[in-house]
Short mmCIF file of C-alpha atoms and ligand atoms in Angstrom, two decimals:
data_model
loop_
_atom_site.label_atom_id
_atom_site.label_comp_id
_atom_site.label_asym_id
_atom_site.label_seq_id
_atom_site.Cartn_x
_atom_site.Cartn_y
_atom_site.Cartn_z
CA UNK A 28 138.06 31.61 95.13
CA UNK A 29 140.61 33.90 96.37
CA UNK A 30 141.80 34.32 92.63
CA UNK A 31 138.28 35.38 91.60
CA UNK A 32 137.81 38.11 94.90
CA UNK A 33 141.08 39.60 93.80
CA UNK A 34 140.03 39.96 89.80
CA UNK A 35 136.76 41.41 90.66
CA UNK A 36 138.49 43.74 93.12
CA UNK A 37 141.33 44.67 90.18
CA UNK A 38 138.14 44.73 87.50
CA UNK A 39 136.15 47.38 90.13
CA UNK A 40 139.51 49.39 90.56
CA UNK A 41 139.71 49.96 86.95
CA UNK A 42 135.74 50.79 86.19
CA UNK A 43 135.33 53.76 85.12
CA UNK A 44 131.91 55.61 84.36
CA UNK A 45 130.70 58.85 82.29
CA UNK A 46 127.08 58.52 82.67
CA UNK A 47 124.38 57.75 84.89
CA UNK A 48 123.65 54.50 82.56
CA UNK A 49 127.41 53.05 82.65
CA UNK A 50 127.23 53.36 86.34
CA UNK A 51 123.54 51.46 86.41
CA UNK A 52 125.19 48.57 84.07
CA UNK A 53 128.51 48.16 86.85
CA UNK A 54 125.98 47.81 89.77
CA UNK A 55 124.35 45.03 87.45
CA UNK A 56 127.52 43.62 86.66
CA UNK A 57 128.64 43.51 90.25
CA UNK A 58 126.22 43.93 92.66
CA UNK A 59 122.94 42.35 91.55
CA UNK A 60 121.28 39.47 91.92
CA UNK A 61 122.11 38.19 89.08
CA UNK A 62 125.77 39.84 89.36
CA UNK A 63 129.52 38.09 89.84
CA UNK A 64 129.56 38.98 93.73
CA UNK A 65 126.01 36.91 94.51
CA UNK A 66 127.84 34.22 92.07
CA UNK A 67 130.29 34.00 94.67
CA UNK A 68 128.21 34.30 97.44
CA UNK A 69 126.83 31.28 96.11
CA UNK A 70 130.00 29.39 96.24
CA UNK A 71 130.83 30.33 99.11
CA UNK A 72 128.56 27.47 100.08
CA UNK A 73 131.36 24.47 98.67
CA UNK A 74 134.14 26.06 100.84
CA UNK A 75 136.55 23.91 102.87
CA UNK A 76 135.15 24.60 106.40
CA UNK A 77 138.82 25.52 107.42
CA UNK A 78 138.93 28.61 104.71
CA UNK A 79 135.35 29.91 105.19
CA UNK A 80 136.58 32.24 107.89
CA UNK A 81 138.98 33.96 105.99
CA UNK A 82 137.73 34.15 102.42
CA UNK A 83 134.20 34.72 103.87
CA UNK A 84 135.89 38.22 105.67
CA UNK A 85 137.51 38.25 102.47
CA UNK A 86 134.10 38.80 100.41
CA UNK A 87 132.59 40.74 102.85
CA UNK A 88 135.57 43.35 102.20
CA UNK A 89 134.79 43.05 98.62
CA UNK A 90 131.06 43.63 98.58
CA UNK A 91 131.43 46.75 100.91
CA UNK A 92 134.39 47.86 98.79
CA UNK A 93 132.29 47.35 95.62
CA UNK A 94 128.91 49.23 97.18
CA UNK A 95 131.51 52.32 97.57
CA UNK A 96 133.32 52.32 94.68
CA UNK A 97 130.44 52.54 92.59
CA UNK A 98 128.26 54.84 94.45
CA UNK A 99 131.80 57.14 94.12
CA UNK A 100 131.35 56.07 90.31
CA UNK A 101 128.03 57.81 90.43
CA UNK A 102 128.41 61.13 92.36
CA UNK A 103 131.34 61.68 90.16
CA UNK A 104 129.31 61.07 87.13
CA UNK A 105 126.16 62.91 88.27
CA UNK A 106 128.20 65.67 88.93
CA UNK A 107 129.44 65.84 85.36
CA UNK A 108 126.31 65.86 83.78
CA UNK A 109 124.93 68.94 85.69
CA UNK A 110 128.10 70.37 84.43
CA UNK A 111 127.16 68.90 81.21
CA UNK A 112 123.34 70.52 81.51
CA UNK A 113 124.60 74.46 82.62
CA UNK A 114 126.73 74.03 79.06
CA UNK A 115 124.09 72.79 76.32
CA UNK A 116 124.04 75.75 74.37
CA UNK A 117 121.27 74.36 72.80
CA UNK A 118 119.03 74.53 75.38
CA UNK A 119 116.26 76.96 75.26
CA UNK A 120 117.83 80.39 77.65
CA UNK A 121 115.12 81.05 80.80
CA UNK A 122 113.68 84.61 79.71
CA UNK A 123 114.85 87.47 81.27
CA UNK A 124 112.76 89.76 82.88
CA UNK A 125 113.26 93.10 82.31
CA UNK A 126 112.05 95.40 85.63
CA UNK A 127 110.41 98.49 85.09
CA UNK A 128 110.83 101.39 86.35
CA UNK A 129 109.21 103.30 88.85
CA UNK A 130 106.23 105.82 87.56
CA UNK A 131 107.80 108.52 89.77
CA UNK A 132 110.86 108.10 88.45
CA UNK A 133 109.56 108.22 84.57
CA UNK A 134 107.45 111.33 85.50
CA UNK A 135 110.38 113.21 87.38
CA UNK A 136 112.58 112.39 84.71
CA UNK A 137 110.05 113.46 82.35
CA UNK A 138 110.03 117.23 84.19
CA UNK A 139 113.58 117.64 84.44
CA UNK A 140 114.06 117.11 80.90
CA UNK A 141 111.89 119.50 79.43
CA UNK A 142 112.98 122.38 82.15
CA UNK A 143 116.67 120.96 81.24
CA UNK A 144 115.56 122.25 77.37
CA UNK A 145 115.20 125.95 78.83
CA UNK A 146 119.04 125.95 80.18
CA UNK A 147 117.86 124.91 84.03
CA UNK A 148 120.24 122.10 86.11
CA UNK A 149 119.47 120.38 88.84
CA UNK A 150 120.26 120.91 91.88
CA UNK A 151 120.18 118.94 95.34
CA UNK A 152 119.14 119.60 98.90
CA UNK A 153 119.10 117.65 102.02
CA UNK A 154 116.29 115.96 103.46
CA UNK A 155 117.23 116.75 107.17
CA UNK A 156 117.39 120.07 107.35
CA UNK A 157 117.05 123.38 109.92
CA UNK A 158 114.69 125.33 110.19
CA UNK A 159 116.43 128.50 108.43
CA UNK A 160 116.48 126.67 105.02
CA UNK A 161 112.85 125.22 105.36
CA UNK A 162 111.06 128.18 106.73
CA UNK A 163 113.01 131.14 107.97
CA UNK A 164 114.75 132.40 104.95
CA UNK A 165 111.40 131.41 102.54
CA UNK A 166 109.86 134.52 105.36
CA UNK A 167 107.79 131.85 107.04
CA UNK A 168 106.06 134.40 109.79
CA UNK A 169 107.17 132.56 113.12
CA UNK A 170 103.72 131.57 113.84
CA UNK A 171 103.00 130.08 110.47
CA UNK A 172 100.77 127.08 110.66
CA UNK A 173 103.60 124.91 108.29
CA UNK A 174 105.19 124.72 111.32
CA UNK A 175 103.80 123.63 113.06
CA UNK A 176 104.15 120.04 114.72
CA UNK A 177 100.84 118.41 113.04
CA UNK A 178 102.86 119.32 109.53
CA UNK A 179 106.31 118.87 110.17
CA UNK A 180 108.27 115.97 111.44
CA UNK A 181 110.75 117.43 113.70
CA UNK A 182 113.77 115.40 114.66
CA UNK A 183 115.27 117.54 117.39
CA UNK A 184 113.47 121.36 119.11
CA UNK A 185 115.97 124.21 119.49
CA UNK A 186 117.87 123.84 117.63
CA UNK A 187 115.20 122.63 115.43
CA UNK A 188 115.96 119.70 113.22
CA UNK A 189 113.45 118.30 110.95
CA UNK A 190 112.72 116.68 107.71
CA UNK A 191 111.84 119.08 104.77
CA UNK A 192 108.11 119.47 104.11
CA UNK A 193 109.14 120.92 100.81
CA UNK A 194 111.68 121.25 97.95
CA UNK A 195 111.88 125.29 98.47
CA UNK A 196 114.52 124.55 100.72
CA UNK A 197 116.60 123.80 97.92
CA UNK A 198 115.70 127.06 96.49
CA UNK A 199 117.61 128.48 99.79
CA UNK A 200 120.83 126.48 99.69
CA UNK A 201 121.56 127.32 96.03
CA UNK A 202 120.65 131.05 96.67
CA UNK A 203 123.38 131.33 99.49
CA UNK A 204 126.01 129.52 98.00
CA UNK A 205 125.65 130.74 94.16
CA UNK A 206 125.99 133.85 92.44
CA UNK A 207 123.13 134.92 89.69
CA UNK A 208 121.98 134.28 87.25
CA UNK A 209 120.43 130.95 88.82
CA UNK A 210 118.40 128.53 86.83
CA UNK A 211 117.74 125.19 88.78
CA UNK A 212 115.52 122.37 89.14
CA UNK A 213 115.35 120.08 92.31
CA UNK A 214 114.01 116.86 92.15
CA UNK A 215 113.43 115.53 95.73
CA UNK A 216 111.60 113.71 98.29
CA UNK A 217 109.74 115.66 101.17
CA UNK A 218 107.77 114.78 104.41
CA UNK A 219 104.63 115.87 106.36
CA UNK A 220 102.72 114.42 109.19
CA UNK A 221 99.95 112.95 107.65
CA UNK A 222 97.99 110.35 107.66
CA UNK A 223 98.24 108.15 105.17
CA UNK A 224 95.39 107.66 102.77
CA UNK A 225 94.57 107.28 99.02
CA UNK A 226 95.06 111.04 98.96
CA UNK A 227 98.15 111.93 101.84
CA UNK A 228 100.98 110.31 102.67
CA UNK A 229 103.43 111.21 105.12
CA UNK A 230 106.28 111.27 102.23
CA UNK A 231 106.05 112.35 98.70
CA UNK A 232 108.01 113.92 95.63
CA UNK A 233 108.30 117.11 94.43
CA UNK A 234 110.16 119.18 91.90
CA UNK A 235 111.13 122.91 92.39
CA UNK A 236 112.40 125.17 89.82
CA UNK A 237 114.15 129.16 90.52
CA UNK A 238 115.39 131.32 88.13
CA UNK A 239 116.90 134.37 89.39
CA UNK A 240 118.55 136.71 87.35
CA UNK A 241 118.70 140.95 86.13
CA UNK A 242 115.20 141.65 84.64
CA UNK A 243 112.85 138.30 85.30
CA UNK A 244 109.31 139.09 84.83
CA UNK A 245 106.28 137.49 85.61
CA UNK A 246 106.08 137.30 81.56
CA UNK A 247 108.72 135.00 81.26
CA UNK A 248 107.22 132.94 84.86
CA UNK A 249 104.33 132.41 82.50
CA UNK A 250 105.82 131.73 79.64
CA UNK A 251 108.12 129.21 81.01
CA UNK A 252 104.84 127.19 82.37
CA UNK A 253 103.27 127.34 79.36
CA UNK A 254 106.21 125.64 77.76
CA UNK A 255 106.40 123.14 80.46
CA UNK A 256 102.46 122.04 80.31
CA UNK A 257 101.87 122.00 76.66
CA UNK A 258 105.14 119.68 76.43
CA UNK A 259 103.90 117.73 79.26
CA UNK A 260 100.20 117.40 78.43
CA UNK A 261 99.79 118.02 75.01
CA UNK A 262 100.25 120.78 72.45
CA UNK A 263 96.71 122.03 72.52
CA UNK A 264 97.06 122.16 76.57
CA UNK A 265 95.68 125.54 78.38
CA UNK A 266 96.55 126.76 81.72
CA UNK A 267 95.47 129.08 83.90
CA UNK A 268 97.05 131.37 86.68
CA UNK A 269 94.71 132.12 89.82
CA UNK A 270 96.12 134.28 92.67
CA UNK A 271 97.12 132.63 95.60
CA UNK A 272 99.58 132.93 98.47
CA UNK A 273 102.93 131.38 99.48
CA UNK A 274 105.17 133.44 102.12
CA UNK A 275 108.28 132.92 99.46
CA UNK A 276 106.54 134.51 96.42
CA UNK A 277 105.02 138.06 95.72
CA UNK A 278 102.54 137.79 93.75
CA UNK A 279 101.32 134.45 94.32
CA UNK A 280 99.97 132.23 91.68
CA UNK A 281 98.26 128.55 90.93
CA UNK A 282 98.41 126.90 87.91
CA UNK A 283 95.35 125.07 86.05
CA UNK A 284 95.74 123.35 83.03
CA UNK A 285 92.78 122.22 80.66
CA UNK A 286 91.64 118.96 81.94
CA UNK A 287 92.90 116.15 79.16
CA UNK A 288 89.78 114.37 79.93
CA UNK A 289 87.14 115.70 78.83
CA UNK A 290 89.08 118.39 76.92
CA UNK A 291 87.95 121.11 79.31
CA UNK A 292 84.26 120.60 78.65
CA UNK A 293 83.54 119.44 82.08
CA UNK A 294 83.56 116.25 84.18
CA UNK A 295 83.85 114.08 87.18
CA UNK A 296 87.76 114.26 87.20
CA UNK A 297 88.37 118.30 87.10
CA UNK A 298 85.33 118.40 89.31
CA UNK A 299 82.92 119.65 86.36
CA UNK A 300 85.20 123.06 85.79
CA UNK A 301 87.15 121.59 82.79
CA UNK A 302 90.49 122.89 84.67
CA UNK A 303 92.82 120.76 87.00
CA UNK A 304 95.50 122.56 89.43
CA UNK A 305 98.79 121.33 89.02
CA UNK A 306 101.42 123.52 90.46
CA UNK A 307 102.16 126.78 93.01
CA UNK A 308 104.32 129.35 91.75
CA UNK A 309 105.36 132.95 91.63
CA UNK A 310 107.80 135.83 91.91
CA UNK A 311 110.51 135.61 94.44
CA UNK A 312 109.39 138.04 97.56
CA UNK A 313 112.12 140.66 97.54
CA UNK A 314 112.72 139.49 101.51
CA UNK A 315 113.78 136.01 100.33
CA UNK A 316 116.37 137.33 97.85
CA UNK A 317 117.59 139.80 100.96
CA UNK A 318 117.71 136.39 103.22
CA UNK A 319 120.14 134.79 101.26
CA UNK A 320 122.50 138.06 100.23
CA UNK A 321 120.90 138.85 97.21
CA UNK A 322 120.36 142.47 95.70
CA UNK A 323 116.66 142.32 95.45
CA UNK A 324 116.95 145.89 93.55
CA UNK A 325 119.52 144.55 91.07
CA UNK A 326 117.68 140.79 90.86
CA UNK A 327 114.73 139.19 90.23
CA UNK A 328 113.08 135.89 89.74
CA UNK A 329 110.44 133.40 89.65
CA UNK A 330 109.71 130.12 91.16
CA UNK A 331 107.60 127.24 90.83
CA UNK A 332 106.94 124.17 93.11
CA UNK A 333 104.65 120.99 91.97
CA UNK A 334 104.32 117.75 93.39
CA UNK A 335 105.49 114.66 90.91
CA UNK A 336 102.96 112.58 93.00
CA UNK A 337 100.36 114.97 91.29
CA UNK A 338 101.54 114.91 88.05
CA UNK A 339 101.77 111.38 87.87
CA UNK A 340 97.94 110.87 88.59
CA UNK A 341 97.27 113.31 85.80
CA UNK A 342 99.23 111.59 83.40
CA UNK A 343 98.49 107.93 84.57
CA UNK A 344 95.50 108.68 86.49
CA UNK A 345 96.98 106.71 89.21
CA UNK A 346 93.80 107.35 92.24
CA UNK A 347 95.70 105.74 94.96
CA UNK A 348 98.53 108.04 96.49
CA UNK A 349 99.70 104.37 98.35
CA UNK A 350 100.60 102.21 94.84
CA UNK A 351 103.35 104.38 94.57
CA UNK A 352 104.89 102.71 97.85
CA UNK A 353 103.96 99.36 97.98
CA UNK A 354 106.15 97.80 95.58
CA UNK A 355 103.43 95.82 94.03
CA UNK A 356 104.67 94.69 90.80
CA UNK A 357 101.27 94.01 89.32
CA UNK A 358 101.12 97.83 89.61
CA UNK A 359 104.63 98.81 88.57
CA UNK A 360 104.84 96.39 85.15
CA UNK A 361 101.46 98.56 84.31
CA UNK A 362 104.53 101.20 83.20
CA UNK A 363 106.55 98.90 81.08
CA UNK A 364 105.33 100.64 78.20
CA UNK A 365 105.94 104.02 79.17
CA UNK A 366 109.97 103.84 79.04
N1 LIG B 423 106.60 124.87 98.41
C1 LIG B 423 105.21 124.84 97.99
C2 LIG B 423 104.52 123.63 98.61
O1 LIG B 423 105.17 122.78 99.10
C3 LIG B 423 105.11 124.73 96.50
C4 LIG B 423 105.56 126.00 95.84
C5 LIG B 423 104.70 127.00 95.60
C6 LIG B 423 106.88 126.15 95.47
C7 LIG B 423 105.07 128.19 95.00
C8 LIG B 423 107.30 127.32 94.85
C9 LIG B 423 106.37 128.33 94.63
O2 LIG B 423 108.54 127.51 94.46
O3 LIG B 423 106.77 129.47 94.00
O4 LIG B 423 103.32 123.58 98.60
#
């Protein structure tokens, strides 16, 4: 008896297993019913009362060690065969998928790279910014509604800190610490106190574009949109300047283009006049080149301002200002196409 305990211990010892299966067939072997432990088990029975004490301890011992052993046997070999799985090159590969990206981001990219054709760069601004850069030097009169609290999100009062309501700003920083001839674009996000709806939102994107240099008409401010909408919208795009007023430009000027729609025939999106406004622009006001240490005598220059939020619906007809925000990927693999 003792003999046999001490070969099945030996044979268990030297077991070894690669698979789930050769593991299943040494529990048979050993542990079953059917297997040589229960055999013993069973003749245990014709022991000598006088030995049952210590060879029945004795095949306890063995049974536990056997239990162990092979479930060892079996987290070893289950472990292998994951490793096994991560390295079948034959498998089929999970697909990928590919984000998109943002319609913002196509559109701004969009608008920088057809000003970047006409020689302009970008430039950057902060989004916290003073007061000076946002309002002052753009000859914001003091009591200009802009600035007032219901528009502006102000972070700290006199000094006043507060977040940009628009990319001019930009316009400001480059001005003061460049010499002419300027040609810029700024990409950038801005913020008003609104609330938010399909059609406001208390944050949104805009790009800005200066050019200052000797001799800049309002010729070339017109020519330069032209460009920039029939590249944007089509070849056979119109647009149309009405007068307006900003405090940083003199004269003033918004831009219509044809509406795409209904190919300027009239309908419910350009509100039955065939035209949709896209953009404010103009000629720098003399007092804004003064501001920031320019020779309004010796310089002049144009800007433009447009919103990308704007732009965007235009080209995508996206109604609700608030998909651009939510991260709904429904609504963002809509643009997978578009890259
Ligand atoms: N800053 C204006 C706005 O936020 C947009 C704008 C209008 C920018 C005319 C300009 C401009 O540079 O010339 O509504």
């Amino acid at each position: 008896m003792l003999d046999k305990i001490n070969n099945i211990r030996a044979a268990l010892e030297a077991a070894t297993a690669e698979t789930a299966a050769d593991v299943e067939a040494l529990r048979i072997r050993f542990l079953s019913k059917k297997g040589e432990i229960s055999a013993l088990m069973n003749d245990f029975r014709n022991v000598a009362a006088d030995q049952k004490r210590e060879l029945g301890q004795k095949l306890n011992e063995l049974k536990t060690f056997a239990t162990e052993r092979i479930n060892t046997l079996r987290e070893v070999a289950e472990a292998a065969g994951a490793k096994a799985d991560e390295l079948d090159l034959s498998r089929t590969p999970a697909p990928v998928r590919l984000g998109t990206r943002h319609p913002l981001s196509l559109v701004r990219e969009q608008i920088i790279d057809i000003f970047r054709r006409l020689g302009f760069t970008i430039a950057e601004g902060p989004e916290v910014e003073d007061d000076w850069h946002v309002f002052e030097s753009l000859n914001f009169a003091a009591d200009h509604p802009a600035r007032d609290m219901q528009d502006t999100f102000f972070i700290r009062r006199s000094p006043d800190v507060l977040l940009r309501t628009h990319t001019s700003s930009v316009q400001t920083r480059v001005m003061t610490s460049q010499k002419p001839p300027i040609r810029i674009i700024c990409p950038g996000r801005v913020y008003r106190n609104e609330a938010i709806s399909a059609r406001a939102h208390c944050f949104f994107h805009q790009v800005e574009a200066l050019y200052i240099d000797k001799n800049v008409t309002y010729s070339d401010l017109r020519q330069t949109l032209l460009y920039f909408a029939r590249e944007m919208f089509g070849p056979s795009t119109q647009i149309r300047l009405r007068p307006s007023y900003f405090p940083f430009t003199e004269p003033s000027a918004e831009m219509d283009i044809s509406c795409d729609l209904c190919g300027g025939k009239g309908c419910g999106f350009c509100k039955y006049t065939g035209w949709v406004e896209i953009l404010g622009c103009g000629m720098v006001d003399p007092n804004v080149l003064e501001a920031c240490g320019i020779d309004s005598k010796e310089y002049s220059g144009f800007a433009l301002g447009m919103g990308i939020e704007r732009i965007t619906n235009l080209k995508y007809r996206v109604k609700d200002l608030r998909l651009f925000s939510e991260n709904d990927v429904r609504f963002l693999e809509e643009f997978t196409a578009a890259h």
